[in-house]
């Protein structure tokens, strides 16, 4: 069982990376083979809008795209992570999704109206985890990013499940693992009166995210 994590963040050991890794740790605990890629390392150009991929599933640009398409096709489960940037996913991940659109799926019209996206890849069942990280205190900032992830990646599931974890309130690099003293510094900066209570709450919240991430990894494989 192969599990692939795709990260739209630019920060190695950043919050998305740490949570993605926790998901992979869960998957490995169930015997999966795991791999992780940062979209920024793939050297993928922007979509040029020719729409040719919609006809035959082939992109005319010669860059790192097909390398990741191959990994996606081979994967039995996928984790897609991104920080929220401007209430959306990062530009880097959006570029990848634009490029994947006609390559991994094709649109067919449903009799009576509507359209349906059908995979061009091996139609095996794949469970998918979406990890979104945000500085905002509440998860609504991830709504729009999730909408696209669900629409785009749905064609890869073939009966598998898709589940998300939205980790909020984490801004600094690695904040998801901050100890009490660092959270107290954050609280001080924000002018929070009870810095200890703020720190405890943040740590409880983050621990819960990491527990959920590990559990998701186990279930992606299960
Ligand atoms: C350019 C930029 C834009 C951001 N926009 C938002 C935003 O709209 N909402 C939000 O909650 N957090 C925003 N953030 C905060 C990141 O989502 C947060 O720092 C996240 O934990 C970064 O994840 P990483 O460590 O994996 O890179 C932004 C950060 C940057 C650098």
Short mmCIF file of C-alpha atoms and ligand atoms in Angstrom, two decimals:
data_model
loop_
_atom_site.label_atom_id
_atom_site.label_comp_id
_atom_site.label_asym_id
_atom_site.label_seq_id
_atom_site.Cartn_x
_atom_site.Cartn_y
_atom_site.Cartn_z
CA UNK A 1 0.00 0.00 0.00
CA UNK A 2 1.56 3.31 -1.11
CA UNK A 3 0.60 6.61 0.52
CA UNK A 4 1.70 9.85 -1.11
CA UNK A 5 1.70 13.23 0.66
CA UNK A 6 1.64 16.36 -1.50
CA UNK A 7 2.44 19.62 0.27
CA UNK A 8 1.58 23.06 -1.16
CA UNK A 9 3.54 24.84 1.57
CA UNK A 10 6.98 26.34 1.04
CA UNK A 11 8.14 25.62 4.58
CA UNK A 12 10.00 22.39 5.28
CA UNK A 13 9.18 21.36 8.86
CA UNK A 14 6.35 23.89 8.74
CA UNK A 15 2.92 23.21 10.17
CA UNK A 16 1.51 21.46 7.09
CA UNK A 17 4.64 19.34 6.78
CA UNK A 18 4.45 18.28 10.44
CA UNK A 19 0.78 17.31 10.18
CA UNK A 20 1.26 15.55 6.83
CA UNK A 21 4.12 13.60 8.40
CA UNK A 22 1.92 12.61 11.33
CA UNK A 23 -0.63 11.22 8.84
CA UNK A 24 2.15 9.29 7.11
CA UNK A 25 3.37 8.02 10.49
CA UNK A 26 -0.12 6.59 11.08
CA UNK A 27 -0.08 5.02 7.62
CA UNK A 28 3.36 3.48 8.21
CA UNK A 29 2.15 2.04 11.52
CA UNK A 30 -0.30 0.02 9.39
CA UNK A 31 2.44 -1.20 7.07
CA UNK A 32 2.17 1.40 4.29
CA UNK A 33 5.07 2.62 2.22
CA UNK A 34 5.04 6.44 2.27
CA UNK A 35 6.49 9.28 0.22
CA UNK A 36 6.25 13.03 0.51
CA UNK A 37 6.66 15.83 -2.05
CA UNK A 38 6.59 19.61 -1.88
CA UNK A 39 4.87 21.06 -4.95
CA UNK A 40 7.46 23.84 -4.95
CA UNK A 41 10.21 21.26 -5.56
CA UNK A 42 8.47 19.82 -8.63
CA UNK A 43 9.18 22.78 -10.96
CA UNK A 44 5.73 22.94 -12.48
CA UNK A 45 4.83 25.86 -14.75
CA UNK A 46 1.46 27.61 -14.75
CA UNK A 47 -1.30 26.29 -16.99
CA UNK A 48 -1.26 28.09 -20.35
CA UNK A 49 -5.00 27.64 -20.88
CA UNK A 50 -4.79 25.78 -24.24
CA UNK A 51 -7.38 23.24 -23.00
CA UNK A 52 -5.78 20.49 -25.09
CA UNK A 53 -5.53 18.22 -22.04
CA UNK A 54 -9.31 18.25 -21.84
CA UNK A 55 -9.38 16.45 -25.20
CA UNK A 56 -6.74 13.78 -24.76
CA UNK A 57 -5.41 14.01 -21.19
CA UNK A 58 -1.96 15.09 -22.33
CA UNK A 59 -0.31 18.37 -21.36
CA UNK A 60 2.01 19.81 -24.00
CA UNK A 61 4.30 21.47 -21.47
CA UNK A 62 7.40 19.48 -20.65
CA UNK A 63 8.19 19.98 -16.98
CA UNK A 64 7.74 18.17 -13.67
CA UNK A 65 4.01 17.49 -14.14
CA UNK A 66 4.12 13.91 -15.37
CA UNK A 67 6.42 12.90 -12.52
CA UNK A 68 3.74 13.78 -9.96
CA UNK A 69 0.92 12.37 -12.11
CA UNK A 70 2.73 9.00 -12.11
CA UNK A 71 3.09 9.13 -8.32
CA UNK A 72 -0.60 10.02 -7.91
CA UNK A 73 -1.63 7.16 -10.18
CA UNK A 74 0.51 4.66 -8.27
CA UNK A 75 -0.69 5.83 -4.85
CA UNK A 76 -3.33 3.82 -2.99
CA UNK A 77 -4.03 6.78 -0.70
CA UNK A 78 -3.15 10.47 -0.96
CA UNK A 79 -2.66 13.30 1.51
CA UNK A 80 -2.90 16.82 0.10
CA UNK A 81 -1.84 19.61 2.41
CA UNK A 82 -1.71 23.36 2.11
CA UNK A 83 -1.51 26.39 4.33
CA UNK A 84 -4.35 28.84 3.84
CA UNK A 85 -3.06 31.86 1.96
CA UNK A 86 -5.59 34.69 1.44
CA UNK A 87 -8.48 32.40 2.40
CA UNK A 88 -7.43 29.85 -0.21
CA UNK A 89 -4.74 27.24 -0.84
CA UNK A 90 -1.25 28.39 -1.82
CA UNK A 91 -0.71 29.57 -5.40
CA UNK A 92 1.71 26.70 -5.87
CA UNK A 93 -0.91 24.05 -5.10
CA UNK A 94 -3.50 25.86 -7.22
CA UNK A 95 -1.06 25.80 -10.16
CA UNK A 96 -0.67 22.04 -9.72
CA UNK A 97 -4.45 21.51 -9.58
CA UNK A 98 -4.95 23.63 -12.72
CA UNK A 99 -2.37 21.53 -14.52
CA UNK A 100 -3.86 18.26 -13.28
CA UNK A 101 -7.43 19.07 -14.17
CA UNK A 102 -7.66 17.66 -17.70
CA UNK A 103 -4.80 15.20 -17.19
CA UNK A 104 -6.27 13.18 -14.35
CA UNK A 105 -9.93 13.45 -15.26
CA UNK A 106 -12.33 14.09 -18.09
CA UNK A 107 -15.74 15.65 -18.01
CA UNK A 108 -18.79 13.84 -19.32
CA UNK A 109 -22.27 15.22 -19.60
CA UNK A 110 -24.96 13.55 -17.56
CA UNK A 111 -28.25 12.96 -19.43
CA UNK A 112 -30.81 15.42 -18.16
CA UNK A 113 -28.22 18.07 -17.28
CA UNK A 114 -25.10 18.45 -15.21
CA UNK A 115 -21.59 17.16 -15.66
CA UNK A 116 -19.55 14.37 -14.12
CA UNK A 117 -15.82 14.07 -13.70
CA UNK A 118 -14.37 10.66 -14.63
CA UNK A 119 -10.81 9.57 -13.85
CA UNK A 120 -8.28 9.00 -16.62
CA UNK A 121 -5.98 7.24 -14.16
CA UNK A 122 -6.12 3.70 -12.81
CA UNK A 123 -9.65 3.68 -11.34
CA UNK A 124 -8.62 2.02 -8.10
CA UNK A 125 -10.10 2.99 -4.76
CA UNK A 126 -8.05 5.70 -3.04
CA UNK A 127 -8.74 7.29 0.32
CA UNK A 128 -7.76 10.95 0.44
CA UNK A 129 -6.85 13.22 3.35
CA UNK A 130 -6.84 17.01 3.00
CA UNK A 131 -4.77 18.96 5.51
CA UNK A 132 -5.29 22.71 5.71
CA UNK A 133 -3.40 24.90 8.16
CA UNK A 134 -4.31 28.46 9.07
CA UNK A 135 -3.37 31.33 11.32
CA UNK A 136 -7.03 32.28 11.76
CA UNK A 137 -8.73 31.04 14.92
CA UNK A 138 -11.70 29.37 13.18
CA UNK A 139 -11.94 26.98 10.20
CA UNK A 140 -14.19 28.94 7.80
CA UNK A 141 -11.09 30.38 6.11
CA UNK A 142 -10.57 26.90 4.59
CA UNK A 143 -14.05 26.59 3.03
CA UNK A 144 -13.14 27.73 -0.48
CA UNK A 145 -9.93 25.70 -0.65
CA UNK A 146 -11.80 22.61 0.49
CA UNK A 147 -14.48 23.13 -2.13
CA UNK A 148 -11.93 22.89 -4.95
CA UNK A 149 -10.01 20.02 -3.35
CA UNK A 150 -13.19 18.00 -2.98
CA UNK A 151 -14.28 18.72 -6.55
CA UNK A 152 -10.89 18.02 -8.12
CA UNK A 153 -9.73 15.07 -6.10
CA UNK A 154 -13.11 13.37 -5.98
CA UNK A 155 -12.43 11.66 -9.30
CA UNK A 156 -9.44 9.89 -7.73
CA UNK A 157 -11.35 8.25 -4.88
CA UNK A 158 -13.40 5.68 -6.83
CA UNK A 159 -15.44 4.77 -3.78
CA UNK A 160 -12.77 5.69 -1.22
CA UNK A 161 -13.40 8.36 1.40
CA UNK A 162 -12.17 11.93 1.51
CA UNK A 163 -11.66 13.57 4.89
CA UNK A 164 -10.15 16.85 6.01
CA UNK A 165 -8.30 18.20 8.99
CA UNK A 166 -8.27 21.97 9.39
CA UNK A 167 -5.64 23.12 11.88
CA UNK A 168 -6.31 26.68 13.01
CA UNK A 169 -4.50 29.27 15.11
CA UNK A 170 -1.00 28.34 13.93
CA UNK A 171 1.08 31.00 12.22
CA UNK A 172 4.75 30.63 13.07
CA UNK A 173 6.86 27.86 11.55
CA UNK A 174 6.36 24.69 13.60
CA UNK A 175 3.78 26.33 15.91
CA UNK A 176 1.76 23.09 15.91
CA UNK A 177 4.53 21.67 18.14
CA UNK A 178 5.20 24.77 20.26
CA UNK A 179 5.87 24.14 23.95
CA UNK A 180 4.15 26.19 26.65
CA UNK A 181 6.82 28.92 26.81
CA UNK A 182 6.51 29.68 23.09
CA UNK A 183 2.71 29.88 23.26
CA UNK A 184 3.04 32.20 26.24
CA UNK A 185 5.27 34.46 24.14
CA UNK A 186 2.61 34.48 21.40
CA UNK A 187 -0.07 35.31 23.98
CA UNK A 188 2.08 38.14 25.33
CA UNK A 189 2.53 39.56 21.84
CA UNK A 190 -1.27 39.56 21.34
CA UNK A 191 -1.79 41.23 24.74
CA UNK A 192 -3.69 38.22 26.17
CA UNK A 193 -4.04 38.72 29.97
CA UNK A 194 -3.88 35.03 31.03
CA UNK A 195 -0.93 33.76 29.01
CA UNK A 196 -0.79 30.37 30.77
CA UNK A 197 -4.44 29.58 30.01
CA UNK A 198 -3.95 30.68 26.38
CA UNK A 199 -0.91 28.40 26.07
CA UNK A 200 -2.70 25.38 27.58
CA UNK A 201 -5.66 25.82 25.25
CA UNK A 202 -3.45 26.13 22.17
CA UNK A 203 -1.45 23.05 23.14
CA UNK A 204 -4.58 20.97 23.79
CA UNK A 205 -5.99 22.01 20.41
CA UNK A 206 -2.76 21.16 18.58
CA UNK A 207 -2.31 17.82 20.34
CA UNK A 208 -5.82 16.89 19.26
CA UNK A 209 -4.98 17.77 15.64
CA UNK A 210 -1.92 15.52 15.72
CA UNK A 211 -3.88 12.65 17.25
CA UNK A 212 -6.50 13.03 14.54
CA UNK A 213 -3.77 13.16 11.88
CA UNK A 214 -2.23 9.88 13.08
CA UNK A 215 -5.67 8.27 13.19
CA UNK A 216 -6.45 9.52 9.68
CA UNK A 217 -3.21 7.97 8.45
CA UNK A 218 -4.21 4.60 9.94
CA UNK A 219 -7.63 4.77 8.31
CA UNK A 220 -6.29 5.89 4.91
CA UNK A 221 -4.58 2.53 4.79
CA UNK A 222 -7.28 0.52 6.55
C1 LIG B 1 1.13 34.97 2.21
C2 LIG B 1 0.38 34.37 3.38
C3 LIG B 1 -0.99 34.50 3.42
C4 LIG B 1 -1.71 33.94 4.49
N1 LIG B 1 -3.07 34.07 4.50
C5 LIG B 1 -3.77 33.51 5.51
C6 LIG B 1 -5.21 33.60 5.53
O1 LIG B 1 -5.85 34.14 4.65
N2 LIG B 1 -5.88 33.04 6.57
C7 LIG B 1 -5.22 32.39 7.57
O2 LIG B 1 -5.87 31.88 8.48
N3 LIG B 1 -3.86 32.28 7.59
C8 LIG B 1 -3.11 32.83 6.58
N4 LIG B 1 -1.75 32.69 6.57
C9 LIG B 1 -1.07 31.93 7.64
C10 LIG B 1 -0.70 30.51 7.23
O3 LIG B 1 -1.83 29.82 6.78
C11 LIG B 1 -0.10 29.78 8.45
O4 LIG B 1 1.07 30.44 8.83
C12 LIG B 1 0.20 28.32 8.18
O5 LIG B 1 0.38 27.64 9.40
C13 LIG B 1 1.48 28.12 7.37
O6 LIG B 1 1.69 26.74 7.14
P1 LIG B 1 3.15 26.15 6.88
O7 LIG B 1 3.91 26.30 8.16
O8 LIG B 1 2.91 24.76 6.50
O9 LIG B 1 3.76 26.94 5.75
C14 LIG B 1 -1.01 33.26 5.54
C15 LIG B 1 0.40 33.14 5.46
C16 LIG B 1 1.09 33.69 4.41
C17 LIG B 1 2.60 33.54 4.36
#
